[in-house]
């Protein structure tokens, strides 16, 4: 695969991701927004592949797009965000009111542009490094070796989240928490 | 099929600036979403976008430094996103059950 | 005899009343209800024991060969060169004082048991009274000025508490305030004097002060020029304290109003003990005062002016206690006069006899008031000679002693003062003193005649009770026969050179005759019914009003000091300094309202503030 192909692929994918994200935040319908988010996740997964991180890409699809997004969809369905909500949202989300936020985001953009442009004292240039493929084997070796504690800690984190989510999602009788 | 040796792609890279730019653009879209939307669910979705942006940055960094550390960090970010989504959605459910609305402006009982 | 025994006796004298006072004060706090008999026994017993101890000390000191005795009971302050200890110093002066205080105090306590029998605040009364005696004893026994000042302030406090004893009546509280504030003015001067003395001489020990002062500011033998130097300033400041406490001009107007307290209090505090504290102070520091002729002149001048003003004011009063109050002021004026003339032992002797007969007079007045159902106005009494015989006799003895009729105790002391004035060639003061003696005899017998002779206006309710009679009798005896000047006093104060000149017999007869003439004149006026009759409007009436108000000192102070001060404070209610504080509060309120907007509980507001800050920080980091 040649350089140009990889790069073009990258640009297309990045564009899809960005457009997906934009559309996510501007839809009225919650389910539409979630579906666009899934598209963004997929695009990001492809970018991971292009970077040579196959394990990360796989994880992105399985966990993020597969589990978390499904969770979001379930909850959205549970909360009956139906017709009334769509009407409400269309009333609430007026682009004119988001001038300030747009302005802030634009500033962030501009700063990044400035940082990356030759105007700044850009110390990072294309280094001429090569993209190596780091797959599951290397990740596994790291996880069982130096980063063992990390695995335990993340397990603990998940356990905490599990218990918390369970407790929070219960239907309580009419007593205070 | 996992390859036994790392497969080296000769002289192929994606420019770092483009990577950074992409990540930051995604992040600012997420910020935009958090601040603009009034529905609690959409705020959570926008937070997910922000997390994704950060994840992209980490993995890109790992790739450019030929390290697996970035991907380990990505693993953690993933874990974090999962637990945060779970707990956040649980809270959203509770909020909806109590207040019967998900409009953030009406849920502001943090005042005083 | 042995040092430790005397030292313990000396310590017991002030500590016994102090301990009793503490017990009586603290008992209600621990919810211990003492029965009345326990209170009486405790209070009177402690003073009786203290009197006994002072009696023993008397015998010790006269039998032994030492002229004085000092004992230190502990260290109080010790900072760099400033060292003050709890020490007591006993010589004939302080011995006389503690004998008077405990003796007369004991009799007055006994009297109070009967007088305050029906009062509901019995325990509080005795607590304060004991505290007063303790403070006064500390005052006279102290060997350094700081401990003396402690006692000084203590008696001031107890005077305030006791004048305002019946505090439900606002007038009593006002009188107590007046007493405290006026003496406080004097005390401030005295404190400054203390600071100055320490600064100049490096010590506050009384004996050391006198020695160091004599070394530092020696008195030239031919120094007739009254120079205003450092020692004079110190003496004048101390004099201001004495003036305040002893009720001399210009701080004398609190004493007549202080009669709002119970009569035994007036007897103890404002006749026998507290008001003599000023006299004691000057006598104790006689070595210092002798170094400054100007200060001595000032002392005499104060005494002379006061005795004249007070005696003239007493001529026209109609409240029995006010007459006695003015007479107290006048008699202390005599003591100051004697002090200024250098006749310290005469002054202290007069203090002693004055304690006897003035206490007698006050207690008799108390018995009179008690029996006449709390009537104070003498013109509503009359003809009580047959109805209250014992009170009449006591009053007679007291008035005779006050007028210094021959062979009474008051006679000896006042004659001594007059002789000393002649010895010092202070003839002008002598004339003033003679005029004062005339007026004293006049008003004291005016008092006696109006109350006990003439038409009877009101019948007495009861006869005085047993516990009132005994002290009255004892004091009457003392007033009659107490005119013996203690030898120790003479030894303490005389220097080697002075001798008593013999005066011409004419002067002696003249000084004896003056009070007798005054008594006769008073009887004559009484017979003509001058006393108590209305005066036609005119100059005489104005003079009467002027004298009645105590030479209008109160009016003067009101106009000159109090009213401008109050107007100034009213004017200053919204002053410039307040603006600063108001600005502070309004700024902080404005800031509060401003920042309150940031806490509106809106989630998106918080989020955007986060992002805003991050953006700003990034911008700063990038551009710097």
Coordinates of N, CA and C in Angstrom, one line a residue, chain C residues 119-121 124 163-174:
Chain C
X119 N -33.9 43.1 104.6 CA -33.6 43.2 103.2 C -33.4 41.9 102.5
X120 N -33.8 41.8 101.2 CA -33.8 40.5 100.6 C -32.4 40.1 100.1
X121 N -31.5 41.1 99.9 CA -30.2 40.9 99.4 C -29.1 40.8 100.5
X124 N -25.6 39.3 99.6 CA -24.8 40.1 98.7 C -24.2 41.3 99.4
X163 N -23.0 51.6 96.7 CA -23.9 52.7 96.5 C -25.1 52.3 95.7
X164 N -24.8 51.6 94.7 CA -25.9 51.1 93.8 C -26.5 49.8 94.3
X165 N -26.5 49.6 95.6 CA -26.9 48.3 96.2 C -28.4 48.1 95.9
X166 N -29.2 49.1 96.1 CA -30.7 48.9 95.8 C -30.8 49.4 94.3
X167 N -30.5 48.4 93.4 CA -30.3 48.9 92.0 C -31.6 48.9 91.3
X168 N -32.7 48.6 91.9 CA -34.0 48.8 91.2 C -34.3 50.2 91.0
X169 N -33.8 51.1 91.8 CA -34.1 52.5 91.7 C -33.0 53.1 90.8
X170 N -33.4 53.7 89.7 CA -32.4 54.2 88.8 C -31.5 55.3 89.4
X171 N -32.1 56.1 90.3 CA -31.3 57.1 90.8 C -30.0 56.6 91.6
X172 N -30.2 55.4 92.2 CA -29.1 54.8 92.9 C -28.0 54.5 91.9
X173 N -28.4 53.9 90.8 CA -27.4 53.5 89.8 C -26.7 54.7 89.2
X174 N -27.4 55.8 89.0 CA -26.8 57.0 88.5 C -25.8 57.6 89.5

